[in-house]
CSV table of C-alpha atoms and ligand atoms in Angstrom, one decimal:
chain,number,residue,atom,x,y,z
W,21,UNK,CA,107.8,124.0,58.6
W,22,UNK,CA,105.8,121.0,59.8
W,23,UNK,CA,102.0,121.1,59.7
W,24,UNK,CA,101.9,119.1,62.9
W,25,UNK,CA,100.7,121.2,65.8
W,26,UNK,CA,103.4,122.9,67.8
W,27,UNK,CA,104.4,122.0,71.4
W,28,UNK,CA,105.7,124.5,73.9
W,29,UNK,CA,108.1,123.5,76.6
W,30,UNK,CA,108.1,125.3,79.9
W,31,UNK,CA,110.0,123.2,82.4
W,32,UNK,CA,112.2,124.5,85.2
W,33,UNK,CA,114.5,121.5,84.7
W,34,UNK,CA,118.2,121.5,83.8
W,35,UNK,CA,118.2,123.1,80.3
W,36,UNK,CA,121.0,120.8,79.0
W,37,UNK,CA,119.0,117.7,80.0
W,38,UNK,CA,115.9,119.1,78.3
W,39,UNK,CA,117.9,119.9,75.1
W,40,UNK,CA,119.5,116.4,75.0
W,41,UNK,CA,116.1,114.8,75.5
W,42,UNK,CA,114.5,117.0,72.8
W,43,UNK,CA,117.1,115.6,70.2
W,44,UNK,CA,115.0,112.4,70.1
W,45,UNK,CA,111.5,113.8,70.8
W,46,UNK,CA,108.6,115.4,68.9
W,47,UNK,CA,109.9,114.5,65.5
W,48,UNK,CA,108.4,116.6,62.7
W,49,UNK,CA,106.8,118.9,65.2
W,50,UNK,CA,107.7,122.4,66.0
W,51,UNK,CA,109.1,122.8,69.5
W,52,UNK,CA,109.0,126.2,71.2
W,53,UNK,CA,110.6,127.2,74.4
W,54,UNK,CA,108.7,129.5,76.7
W,55,UNK,CA,112.0,130.7,78.1
W,56,UNK,CA,112.6,132.3,74.7
W,57,UNK,CA,110.7,135.5,75.3
W,58,UNK,CA,110.7,136.4,71.6
W,59,UNK,CA,109.1,133.1,70.6
W,60,UNK,CA,105.5,133.2,69.1
W,61,UNK,CA,103.6,130.7,71.1
W,62,UNK,CA,100.2,131.8,69.8
W,63,UNK,CA,99.6,128.7,67.7
W,64,UNK,CA,101.0,126.1,70.1
W,65,UNK,CA,98.5,123.4,70.9
W,66,UNK,CA,100.3,121.4,73.6
W,67,UNK,CA,102.4,122.4,76.6
W,68,UNK,CA,104.7,120.3,78.6
W,69,UNK,CA,105.1,122.3,81.8
W,70,UNK,CA,106.5,122.3,85.4
W,71,UNK,CA,106.4,125.6,87.3
W,72,UNK,CA,105.7,127.6,84.1
W,73,UNK,CA,106.2,131.3,83.7
W,74,UNK,CA,103.2,133.4,84.8
W,75,UNK,CA,102.5,134.6,81.3
W,76,UNK,CA,102.5,131.2,79.6
W,77,UNK,CA,98.7,131.0,79.2
W,78,UNK,CA,98.5,134.5,77.8
W,79,UNK,CA,101.2,133.8,75.3
W,80,UNK,CA,99.8,130.4,74.3
W,81,UNK,CA,96.0,130.9,74.2
W,82,UNK,CA,95.2,128.0,71.8
W,83,UNK,CA,96.4,125.1,73.9
W,84,UNK,CA,94.5,121.9,73.7
W,85,UNK,CA,96.3,119.7,76.3
W,86,UNK,CA,98.7,120.3,79.2
W,87,UNK,CA,101.2,117.7,80.1
W,88,UNK,CA,102.4,117.9,83.7
W,89,UNK,CA,106.2,117.4,84.2
W,90,UNK,CA,105.4,115.5,87.4
W,91,UNK,CA,103.0,112.9,88.8
W,92,UNK,CA,101.6,115.4,91.4
W,93,UNK,CA,99.5,118.2,89.9
W,94,UNK,CA,98.7,120.3,92.9
W,95,UNK,CA,101.0,123.0,91.7
W,96,UNK,CA,99.6,122.9,88.2
W,97,UNK,CA,96.0,123.1,89.4
W,98,UNK,CA,96.8,126.2,91.4
W,99,UNK,CA,98.3,128.1,88.4
W,100,UNK,CA,96.7,131.5,87.8
W,101,UNK,CA,94.8,131.6,84.5
W,102,UNK,CA,94.8,127.8,84.1
W,103,UNK,CA,92.7,127.0,81.0
W,104,UNK,CA,89.8,124.5,81.2
W,105,UNK,CA,91.6,121.9,79.1
W,106,UNK,CA,92.7,118.4,79.9
W,107,UNK,CA,95.7,118.0,82.1
W,108,UNK,CA,97.7,114.8,81.7
W,109,UNK,CA,99.9,113.8,84.6
W,110,UNK,CA,103.2,112.0,84.2
W,111,UNK,CA,102.9,108.3,84.7
W,112,UNK,CA,105.8,106.2,83.7
W,113,UNK,CA,107.6,103.1,84.9
W,114,UNK,CA,110.8,105.1,85.4
W,115,UNK,CA,109.0,107.3,88.0
W,116,UNK,CA,107.3,104.4,89.6
W,117,UNK,CA,110.4,102.3,89.9
W,118,UNK,CA,112.4,105.1,91.4
W,119,UNK,CA,109.7,105.8,94.0
W,120,UNK,CA,109.5,102.2,95.0
W,121,UNK,CA,113.3,102.0,95.4
W,122,UNK,CA,113.1,105.0,97.7
W,123,UNK,CA,110.2,103.6,99.8
W,124,UNK,CA,111.8,100.1,100.1
W,125,UNK,CA,115.1,101.7,101.0
W,126,UNK,CA,113.5,103.8,103.8
W,127,UNK,CA,111.5,100.9,105.2
W,128,UNK,CA,114.6,98.7,105.3
W,129,UNK,CA,116.7,101.5,106.8
W,130,UNK,CA,114.3,101.8,109.7
W,131,UNK,CA,113.9,98.0,110.0
W,132,UNK,CA,117.7,97.5,110.0
W,133,UNK,CA,118.3,100.6,112.2
W,134,UNK,CA,120.5,102.5,109.8
W,135,UNK,CA,120.2,105.8,111.6
W,136,UNK,CA,121.4,104.2,114.9
W,137,UNK,CA,124.3,102.4,113.1
W,138,UNK,CA,125.3,105.6,111.4
W,139,UNK,CA,125.5,107.3,114.8
W,140,UNK,CA,127.6,104.4,116.2
W,141,UNK,CA,129.9,104.5,113.1
W,142,UNK,CA,130.5,108.2,113.7
W,143,UNK,CA,131.4,107.3,117.3
W,144,UNK,CA,133.6,104.3,116.3
W,145,UNK,CA,131.2,102.3,118.5
W,146,UNK,CA,130.9,98.5,117.8
W,147,UNK,CA,127.6,97.2,119.1
W,148,UNK,CA,125.1,94.8,117.5
W,149,UNK,CA,121.5,96.0,117.7
W,150,UNK,CA,118.4,93.8,117.7
W,151,UNK,CA,117.2,92.6,114.3
W,152,UNK,CA,113.4,92.3,113.9
W,153,UNK,CA,112.2,90.4,110.9
W,154,UNK,CA,110.4,92.3,108.1
W,155,UNK,CA,107.5,89.9,108.7
W,156,UNK,CA,107.0,91.2,112.2
W,157,UNK,CA,106.6,94.8,110.9
W,158,UNK,CA,103.4,96.1,109.2
W,159,UNK,CA,103.8,98.8,106.6
W,160,UNK,CA,100.7,100.8,106.0
W,161,UNK,CA,100.7,102.6,102.6
W,162,UNK,CA,98.4,105.6,102.4
W,163,UNK,CA,97.6,106.2,98.7
W,164,UNK,CA,97.3,103.1,96.5
W,165,UNK,CA,97.6,104.8,93.2
W,166,UNK,CA,100.2,104.1,90.6
W,167,UNK,CA,103.1,104.7,93.0
W,168,UNK,CA,101.6,103.4,96.2
W,169,UNK,CA,100.5,100.1,94.6
W,170,UNK,CA,103.9,99.3,93.2
W,171,UNK,CA,105.6,100.2,96.4
W,172,UNK,CA,103.2,98.1,98.4
W,173,UNK,CA,103.8,95.1,96.1
W,174,UNK,CA,107.6,95.5,96.4
W,175,UNK,CA,107.5,95.8,100.2
W,176,UNK,CA,105.5,92.6,100.2
W,177,UNK,CA,108.3,90.9,98.2
W,178,UNK,CA,110.8,92.1,100.9
W,179,UNK,CA,108.8,90.2,103.5
W,180,UNK,CA,107.0,93.0,105.2
W,181,UNK,CA,103.3,92.7,106.3
W,182,UNK,CA,101.7,95.3,104.0
W,183,UNK,CA,98.3,97.0,104.3
W,184,UNK,CA,97.0,99.8,102.2
W,185,UNK,CA,94.5,102.7,102.4
W,186,UNK,CA,92.9,104.8,99.6
W,187,UNK,CA,89.8,106.7,98.8
W,188,UNK,CA,88.2,103.8,97.0
W,189,UNK,CA,89.0,100.3,98.3
W,190,UNK,CA,91.5,98.3,96.2
W,191,UNK,CA,91.9,94.6,95.7
W,192,UNK,CA,95.6,93.7,96.0
W,193,UNK,CA,96.8,90.1,96.4
W,194,UNK,CA,98.1,89.4,99.9
W,195,UNK,CA,97.5,93.0,101.0
W,196,UNK,CA,94.7,94.0,103.3
W,197,UNK,CA,93.2,97.2,102.0
W,198,UNK,CA,90.9,99.9,103.5
W,199,UNK,CA,89.0,102.8,102.3
W,200,UNK,CA,88.5,106.1,104.1
W,201,UNK,CA,86.0,104.6,106.5
W,202,UNK,CA,88.6,102.1,107.7
W,203,UNK,CA,91.2,104.6,108.7
W,204,UNK,CA,91.2,103.8,112.4
W,205,UNK,CA,91.6,100.1,111.8
W,206,UNK,CA,94.3,100.7,109.2
W,207,UNK,CA,96.3,103.1,111.5
W,208,UNK,CA,95.9,100.8,114.5
W,209,UNK,CA,97.8,98.0,112.6
W,210,UNK,CA,100.5,100.2,111.1
W,211,UNK,CA,104.2,100.2,112.4
W,212,UNK,CA,105.6,102.1,109.4
W,213,UNK,CA,103.3,104.6,107.7
W,214,UNK,CA,104.2,105.4,104.1
W,215,UNK,CA,102.5,108.5,102.6
W,216,UNK,CA,102.1,108.5,98.9
W,217,UNK,CA,99.0,110.7,98.7
W,218,UNK,CA,98.5,113.7,96.3
W,219,UNK,CA,98.0,117.1,97.9
W,220,UNK,CA,94.3,118.0,97.7
W,221,UNK,CA,92.1,119.9,100.1
W,222,UNK,CA,91.2,116.6,101.7
W,223,UNK,CA,94.8,115.5,102.3
W,224,UNK,CA,96.3,118.8,103.3
W,225,UNK,CA,97.5,118.6,106.9
W,226,UNK,CA,96.4,115.0,107.2
W,227,UNK,CA,99.6,113.7,108.9
W,228,UNK,CA,99.2,115.5,112.2
W,229,UNK,CA,99.5,114.7,115.9
W,230,UNK,CA,96.1,113.1,116.1
W,231,UNK,CA,96.9,110.7,113.3
W,232,UNK,CA,100.3,109.8,114.7
W,233,UNK,CA,98.7,109.0,118.0
W,234,UNK,CA,96.5,106.4,116.3
W,235,UNK,CA,99.3,104.4,114.9
W,236,UNK,CA,100.2,101.0,116.5
W,237,UNK,CA,102.1,101.2,119.7
W,238,UNK,CA,104.4,98.5,121.0
W,239,UNK,CA,105.6,97.2,117.6
W,240,UNK,CA,109.0,95.7,117.0
W,241,UNK,CA,110.6,99.0,116.0
W,242,UNK,CA,110.0,100.6,119.4
W,243,UNK,CA,107.4,103.0,118.0
W,244,UNK,CA,105.8,103.9,114.8
W,245,UNK,CA,107.8,105.4,111.9
W,246,UNK,CA,106.5,108.0,109.5
W,247,UNK,CA,107.7,108.0,105.8
W,248,UNK,CA,106.4,110.6,103.4
W,249,UNK,CA,107.2,111.1,99.7
W,250,UNK,CA,103.7,112.3,98.6
W,251,UNK,CA,103.6,116.1,99.3
W,252,UNK,CA,104.8,118.1,102.2
W,253,UNK,CA,101.5,120.0,102.5
W,254,UNK,CA,100.0,116.8,103.8
W,255,UNK,CA,102.1,116.8,106.9
W,256,UNK,CA,102.0,119.2,109.8
W,257,UNK,CA,105.7,119.6,110.4
W,258,UNK,CA,105.5,121.0,113.9
W,259,UNK,CA,103.5,117.9,114.8
W,260,UNK,CA,106.0,115.6,113.2
W,261,UNK,CA,108.8,117.3,115.2
W,262,UNK,CA,106.8,117.1,118.5
W,263,UNK,CA,105.8,113.4,117.8
W,264,UNK,CA,109.5,112.5,117.3
W,265,UNK,CA,110.6,114.5,120.4
W,266,UNK,CA,107.8,113.1,122.5
W,267,UNK,CA,108.3,109.5,121.4
W,268,UNK,CA,104.9,109.1,119.6
W,269,UNK,CA,107.1,108.5,116.5
W,270,UNK,CA,110.3,106.5,116.8
W,271,UNK,CA,111.6,107.7,113.4
W,272,UNK,CA,110.9,109.3,110.1
W,273,UNK,CA,112.0,109.5,106.5
W,274,UNK,CA,111.0,112.7,104.7
W,275,UNK,CA,111.4,113.6,101.1
W,276,UNK,CA,108.8,116.4,101.0
W,277,UNK,CA,108.2,119.4,103.2
W,278,UNK,CA,105.7,122.1,103.8
W,279,UNK,CA,108.2,124.6,102.5
W,280,UNK,CA,110.9,123.5,100.1
W,281,UNK,CA,113.9,123.7,100.4
W,282,UNK,CA,113.5,122.8,104.1
W,283,UNK,CA,114.6,125.7,106.2
W,284,UNK,CA,118.1,125.3,107.6
W,285,UNK,CA,116.8,126.1,111.1
W,286,UNK,CA,114.4,123.1,111.0
W,287,UNK,CA,115.1,120.7,113.9
W,288,UNK,CA,114.4,117.8,111.5
W,289,UNK,CA,117.8,118.2,110.0
W,290,UNK,CA,119.5,117.4,113.3
W,291,UNK,CA,117.3,114.5,114.5
W,292,UNK,CA,119.2,111.3,114.7
W,293,UNK,CA,116.2,109.1,113.8
W,294,UNK,CA,115.2,111.2,110.8
W,295,UNK,CA,116.4,110.6,107.2
W,296,UNK,CA,116.0,113.5,104.8
W,297,UNK,CA,116.1,113.7,101.1
W,298,UNK,CA,115.5,116.9,99.0
W,299,UNK,CA,112.3,116.0,97.2
W,300,UNK,CA,114.4,113.5,95.2
W,301,UNK,CA,112.6,110.3,95.9
W,302,UNK,CA,111.5,110.0,92.3
W,303,UNK,CA,112.6,112.7,89.8
W,304,UNK,CA,110.9,112.8,86.4
W,305,UNK,CA,113.1,111.4,83.6
W,306,UNK,CA,112.8,114.1,80.9
W,307,UNK,CA,113.3,111.6,78.1
W,308,UNK,CA,110.4,109.5,79.4
W,309,UNK,CA,108.3,112.6,80.0
W,310,UNK,CA,108.7,113.7,76.3
W,311,UNK,CA,108.2,110.1,75.1
W,312,UNK,CA,105.0,110.0,77.1
W,313,UNK,CA,103.7,113.4,75.9
W,314,UNK,CA,104.5,112.5,72.2
W,315,UNK,CA,102.6,109.2,72.5
W,316,UNK,CA,99.7,110.9,74.1
W,317,UNK,CA,99.6,113.6,71.4
W,318,UNK,CA,99.6,110.9,68.7
W,319,UNK,CA,96.7,109.2,70.5
W,320,UNK,CA,94.8,112.5,70.8
W,321,UNK,CA,95.3,113.4,67.2
W,322,UNK,CA,94.2,109.9,66.1
W,323,UNK,CA,90.9,110.5,68.1
W,324,UNK,CA,91.8,108.2,71.0
W,325,UNK,CA,91.2,109.2,74.6
W,326,UNK,CA,94.1,110.7,76.5
W,327,UNK,CA,95.4,108.6,79.5
W,328,UNK,CA,96.0,109.7,83.1
W,329,UNK,CA,93.9,112.8,82.8
W,330,UNK,CA,93.6,114.7,86.1
W,331,UNK,CA,90.1,114.7,87.7
W,332,UNK,CA,89.9,118.4,88.6
W,333,UNK,CA,87.1,117.9,91.0
W,334,UNK,CA,89.1,115.3,93.0
W,335,UNK,CA,92.3,117.4,92.7
W,336,UNK,CA,94.5,114.6,91.4
C,427,NAP,N1,108.6,112.9,96.2
C,427,NAP,C1,108.6,112.7,94.9
C,427,NAP,O1,109.7,112.6,94.3
C,427,NAP,C2,107.3,112.4,94.1
C,427,NAP,C3,107.4,111.9,92.8
C,427,NAP,C4,106.2,111.6,92.2
C,427,NAP,C5,105.0,111.8,92.8
C,427,NAP,N2,105.0,112.2,94.1
C,427,NAP,C6,103.7,112.4,94.8
C,427,NAP,O2,103.1,111.1,94.9
C,427,NAP,C7,101.7,111.3,94.7
C,427,NAP,C8,101.0,110.0,94.3
C,427,NAP,O3,101.3,109.7,93.0
C,427,NAP,P1,100.5,108.5,92.2
C,427,NAP,O4,101.0,108.6,90.8
C,427,NAP,O5,100.5,107.3,92.9
C,427,NAP,O6,99.0,109.2,92.2
C,427,NAP,P2,97.6,108.5,91.9
C,427,NAP,O7,97.8,107.3,91.0
C,427,NAP,O8,96.7,109.6,91.5
C,427,NAP,O9,97.2,107.9,93.3
C,427,NAP,C9,96.8,108.7,94.4
C,427,NAP,C10,96.2,107.7,95.5
C,427,NAP,O10,95.9,108.5,96.6
C,427,NAP,C11,94.5,108.2,97.0
C,427,NAP,N3,93.8,109.4,97.5
C,427,NAP,C12,93.7,110.6,97.0
C,427,NAP,N4,93.0,111.4,97.8
C,427,NAP,C13,92.7,110.6,98.9
C,427,NAP,C14,91.9,110.9,100.0
C,427,NAP,N5,91.4,112.1,100.3
C,427,NAP,N6,91.8,109.9,100.9
C,427,NAP,C15,92.3,108.6,100.7
C,427,NAP,N7,93.0,108.3,99.6
C,427,NAP,C16,93.2,109.3,98.7
C,427,NAP,C17,93.9,107.7,95.7
C,427,NAP,O11,92.7,107.0,96.0
C,427,NAP,P3,91.8,106.3,94.8
C,427,NAP,O12,92.7,105.2,94.3
C,427,NAP,O13,90.6,105.8,95.5
C,427,NAP,O14,91.6,107.4,93.8
C,427,NAP,C18,95.0,106.9,95.0
C,427,NAP,O15,95.0,105.7,95.6
C,427,NAP,C19,101.6,112.4,93.7
C,427,NAP,O16,100.4,113.1,93.7
C,427,NAP,C20,102.7,113.3,94.1
C,427,NAP,O17,102.3,114.3,95.0
C,427,NAP,C21,106.1,112.5,94.8
């Protein structure tokens, strides 16, 4: 058996995908599966986890580092018995690229009136709709972290006017940025609001009626559009529905929800100006996840600092 410290895998991902990815990962290192209830995890030093079993930390009391299977760590931070050890979140170009594809797709869909054209198509109705230019529409990105920043830069390339908002102000070329004190000014300029925030006590319930009411009125899309791929807990869904019904919002694209899967009874499913995806904006690529964890373990064992360590006091 290898003398390299063991890693335990506790991912509620497709098992076949995990096994295929493991064929090339953690060479020379013992890999244990938490799903194997007979496995002895007592000496494991690393865990790669997503929605782990409740008894993981009891079975694996000697862990040094946790690797989150996703970029968002709100669910990891709320795990019962979570040990006080570094948590590394998943940051990788595969995840970033996928998220930017989704965000650009949704912004373009609303700019080019895809929901209205889909309705017309179902009705065999031939009618050309107005075509505003991307440059006439301001996209406001809330959260300028790894994902928000890349999405903002790609939206800029597509010709949108782009502005951004984050806890600490960022410097991005060609993009006006705001910090938390500038929220009103930021919202007042925003036609399409893109949420790419982590779920923390500060961001929970942030996307509510009051916030939607502060978005720019009279823009080229006929009203503001709300796009969220951060976390569903940041949106007040009853307020989203009411804002869409009352015209405060002209449309929405939602990938995340307060409760997932989204209840079949939710009116959001049936709203013509709403595009829904099932928390699929940017799925973690398991190969990339293991490659990342492996590289970070090597850094850690060589005495180098871990990267993308979660700041527990900030909650992300
Ligand atoms: N739907 C999906 O498929 C999917 C996939 C991956 C990730 N996600 C979600 O996307 C989120 C963002 O990922 P990321 O990698 O970009 O995270 P990140 O690099 O940690 O960036 C988070 C950003 O949010 C800002 N922020 C946090 N709290 C704030 C607050 N109270 N007020 C203002 N700004 C605040 C941060 O500000 P500072 O820059 O000042 O710190 C930062 O700019 C994840 O947490 C996850 O929930 C969703």
